[in-house]
């Protein structure tokens, strides 16, 4: 039978989504698990699952920062108003 509370399976699914470029999907899987565990068992996801979420969020924020830095470098030295 399928264990609907198997966090290892959820982590694997999260990793597969992330590896395919679907970070939002991976994060959504975490939130689905979190809601299920809270509703049915009154607990939060375990430390490994939460660490994976943190890693996914950190990667997303890291990429956004990199993009912001690249844009900033591209326009550095130019006045905001073109003068």
JSON list of C-alpha atoms in Angstrom, two decimals:
[
{"chain": "A", "resi": 1, "resn": "UNK", "atom": "CA", "xyz": [0.00, 0.00, 0.00]},
{"chain": "A", "resi": 2, "resn": "UNK", "atom": "CA", "xyz": [1.01, 3.62, -0.53]},
{"chain": "A", "resi": 3, "resn": "UNK", "atom": "CA", "xyz": [2.09, 5.63, 2.51]},
{"chain": "A", "resi": 4, "resn": "UNK", "atom": "CA", "xyz": [0.69, 9.10, 1.92]},
{"chain": "A", "resi": 5, "resn": "UNK", "atom": "CA", "xyz": [2.90, 10.46, 4.71]},
{"chain": "A", "resi": 6, "resn": "UNK", "atom": "CA", "xyz": [6.21, 9.17, 3.23]},
{"chain": "A", "resi": 7, "resn": "UNK", "atom": "CA", "xyz": [8.31, 12.31, 3.32]},
{"chain": "A", "resi": 8, "resn": "UNK", "atom": "CA", "xyz": [11.15, 10.61, 1.45]},
{"chain": "A", "resi": 9, "resn": "UNK", "atom": "CA", "xyz": [8.84, 10.15, -1.52]},
{"chain": "A", "resi": 10, "resn": "UNK", "atom": "CA", "xyz": [7.80, 13.80, -1.34]},
{"chain": "A", "resi": 11, "resn": "UNK", "atom": "CA", "xyz": [11.45, 14.89, -1.22]},
{"chain": "A", "resi": 12, "resn": "UNK", "atom": "CA", "xyz": [12.21, 12.77, -4.28]},
{"chain": "A", "resi": 13, "resn": "UNK", "atom": "CA", "xyz": [9.28, 14.35, -6.10]},
{"chain": "A", "resi": 14, "resn": "UNK", "atom": "CA", "xyz": [10.45, 17.82, -5.05]},
{"chain": "A", "resi": 15, "resn": "UNK", "atom": "CA", "xyz": [13.96, 17.07, -6.34]},
{"chain": "A", "resi": 16, "resn": "UNK", "atom": "CA", "xyz": [12.63, 15.77, -9.66]},
{"chain": "A", "resi": 17, "resn": "UNK", "atom": "CA", "xyz": [10.59, 18.93, -10.16]},
{"chain": "A", "resi": 18, "resn": "UNK", "atom": "CA", "xyz": [13.59, 21.09, -9.27]},
{"chain": "A", "resi": 19, "resn": "UNK", "atom": "CA", "xyz": [15.93, 19.17, -11.59]},
{"chain": "A", "resi": 20, "resn": "UNK", "atom": "CA", "xyz": [13.50, 19.62, -14.46]},
{"chain": "A", "resi": 21, "resn": "UNK", "atom": "CA", "xyz": [13.50, 23.38, -13.85]},
{"chain": "A", "resi": 22, "resn": "UNK", "atom": "CA", "xyz": [10.13, 23.48, -12.09]},
{"chain": "A", "resi": 23, "resn": "UNK", "atom": "CA", "xyz": [11.12, 25.07, -8.78]},
{"chain": "A", "resi": 24, "resn": "UNK", "atom": "CA", "xyz": [7.61, 26.40, -8.22]},
{"chain": "A", "resi": 25, "resn": "UNK", "atom": "CA", "xyz": [6.26, 22.87, -8.60]},
{"chain": "A", "resi": 26, "resn": "UNK", "atom": "CA", "xyz": [8.81, 21.57, -6.11]},
{"chain": "A", "resi": 27, "resn": "UNK", "atom": "CA", "xyz": [7.83, 24.22, -3.59]},
{"chain": "A", "resi": 28, "resn": "UNK", "atom": "CA", "xyz": [4.15, 23.49, -4.18]},
{"chain": "A", "resi": 29, "resn": "UNK", "atom": "CA", "xyz": [4.76, 19.81, -3.38]},
{"chain": "A", "resi": 30, "resn": "UNK", "atom": "CA", "xyz": [6.30, 20.87, -0.05]},
{"chain": "A", "resi": 31, "resn": "UNK", "atom": "CA", "xyz": [3.27, 22.98, 0.81]},
{"chain": "A", "resi": 32, "resn": "UNK", "atom": "CA", "xyz": [0.90, 20.13, -0.10]},
{"chain": "A", "resi": 33, "resn": "UNK", "atom": "CA", "xyz": [2.84, 17.81, 2.22]},
{"chain": "A", "resi": 34, "resn": "UNK", "atom": "CA", "xyz": [2.95, 20.40, 4.97]},
{"chain": "A", "resi": 35, "resn": "UNK", "atom": "CA", "xyz": [-0.82, 20.91, 4.81]},
{"chain": "A", "resi": 36, "resn": "UNK", "atom": "CA", "xyz": [-1.45, 17.15, 4.81]},
{"chain": "A", "resi": 37, "resn": "UNK", "atom": "CA", "xyz": [0.78, 16.51, 7.81]},
{"chain": "A", "resi": 38, "resn": "UNK", "atom": "CA", "xyz": [-0.64, 19.42, 9.78]},
{"chain": "A", "resi": 39, "resn": "UNK", "atom": "CA", "xyz": [-4.25, 18.54, 9.01]},
{"chain": "A", "resi": 40, "resn": "UNK", "atom": "CA", "xyz": [-4.04, 14.79, 9.56]},
{"chain": "A", "resi": 41, "resn": "UNK", "atom": "CA", "xyz": [-1.27, 14.39, 12.14]},
{"chain": "A", "resi": 42, "resn": "UNK", "atom": "CA", "xyz": [-0.77, 17.82, 13.70]},
{"chain": "A", "resi": 43, "resn": "UNK", "atom": "CA", "xyz": [2.95, 17.85, 12.80]},
{"chain": "A", "resi": 44, "resn": "UNK", "atom": "CA", "xyz": [5.24, 19.78, 10.50]},
{"chain": "A", "resi": 45, "resn": "UNK", "atom": "CA", "xyz": [7.51, 18.27, 7.83]},
{"chain": "A", "resi": 46, "resn": "UNK", "atom": "CA", "xyz": [10.74, 16.83, 9.19]},
{"chain": "A", "resi": 47, "resn": "UNK", "atom": "CA", "xyz": [14.11, 18.58, 9.18]},
{"chain": "A", "resi": 48, "resn": "UNK", "atom": "CA", "xyz": [15.31, 16.96, 5.93]},
{"chain": "A", "resi": 49, "resn": "UNK", "atom": "CA", "xyz": [12.22, 18.04, 4.03]},
{"chain": "A", "resi": 50, "resn": "UNK", "atom": "CA", "xyz": [12.37, 21.57, 5.42]},
{"chain": "A", "resi": 51, "resn": "UNK", "atom": "CA", "xyz": [16.09, 21.76, 4.56]},
{"chain": "A", "resi": 52, "resn": "UNK", "atom": "CA", "xyz": [15.28, 20.82, 0.97]},
{"chain": "A", "resi": 53, "resn": "UNK", "atom": "CA", "xyz": [12.69, 23.60, 0.82]},
{"chain": "A", "resi": 54, "resn": "UNK", "atom": "CA", "xyz": [15.24, 26.06, 2.21]},
{"chain": "A", "resi": 55, "resn": "UNK", "atom": "CA", "xyz": [17.73, 24.92, -0.43]},
{"chain": "A", "resi": 56, "resn": "UNK", "atom": "CA", "xyz": [15.16, 25.41, -3.19]},
{"chain": "A", "resi": 57, "resn": "UNK", "atom": "CA", "xyz": [14.23, 28.85, -1.92]},
{"chain": "A", "resi": 58, "resn": "UNK", "atom": "CA", "xyz": [17.88, 29.80, -1.53]},
{"chain": "A", "resi": 59, "resn": "UNK", "atom": "CA", "xyz": [18.63, 28.72, -5.08]},
{"chain": "A", "resi": 60, "resn": "UNK", "atom": "CA", "xyz": [15.73, 30.77, -6.39]},
{"chain": "A", "resi": 61, "resn": "UNK", "atom": "CA", "xyz": [16.83, 33.81, -4.40]},
{"chain": "A", "resi": 62, "resn": "UNK", "atom": "CA", "xyz": [20.45, 33.25, -5.45]},
{"chain": "A", "resi": 63, "resn": "UNK", "atom": "CA", "xyz": [19.49, 33.22, -9.12]},
{"chain": "A", "resi": 64, "resn": "UNK", "atom": "CA", "xyz": [17.38, 36.37, -8.70]},
{"chain": "A", "resi": 65, "resn": "UNK", "atom": "CA", "xyz": [20.31, 38.11, -7.00]},
{"chain": "A", "resi": 66, "resn": "UNK", "atom": "CA", "xyz": [22.65, 37.03, -9.79]},
{"chain": "A", "resi": 67, "resn": "UNK", "atom": "CA", "xyz": [20.26, 38.41, -12.39]},
{"chain": "A", "resi": 68, "resn": "UNK", "atom": "CA", "xyz": [19.92, 41.66, -10.45]},
{"chain": "A", "resi": 69, "resn": "UNK", "atom": "CA", "xyz": [23.70, 41.98, -10.15]},
{"chain": "A", "resi": 70, "resn": "UNK", "atom": "CA", "xyz": [24.13, 41.36, -13.89]},
{"chain": "A", "resi": 71, "resn": "UNK", "atom": "CA", "xyz": [21.59, 44.06, -14.71]},
{"chain": "A", "resi": 72, "resn": "UNK", "atom": "CA", "xyz": [23.25, 46.43, -12.27]},
{"chain": "A", "resi": 73, "resn": "UNK", "atom": "CA", "xyz": [26.67, 45.82, -13.84]},
{"chain": "A", "resi": 74, "resn": "UNK", "atom": "CA", "xyz": [25.25, 46.36, -17.30]},
{"chain": "A", "resi": 75, "resn": "UNK", "atom": "CA", "xyz": [23.98, 49.81, -16.38]},
{"chain": "A", "resi": 76, "resn": "UNK", "atom": "CA", "xyz": [26.72, 50.83, -13.94]},
{"chain": "A", "resi": 77, "resn": "UNK", "atom": "CA", "xyz": [28.33, 54.13, -14.68]},
{"chain": "A", "resi": 78, "resn": "UNK", "atom": "CA", "xyz": [25.31, 55.46, -16.55]},
{"chain": "A", "resi": 79, "resn": "UNK", "atom": "CA", "xyz": [23.11, 58.13, -15.12]},
{"chain": "A", "resi": 80, "resn": "UNK", "atom": "CA", "xyz": [19.53, 57.21, -14.43]},
{"chain": "A", "resi": 81, "resn": "UNK", "atom": "CA", "xyz": [18.42, 60.09, -16.63]},
{"chain": "A", "resi": 82, "resn": "UNK", "atom": "CA", "xyz": [20.94, 59.57, -19.44]},
{"chain": "A", "resi": 83, "resn": "UNK", "atom": "CA", "xyz": [23.14, 62.55, -18.63]}
]
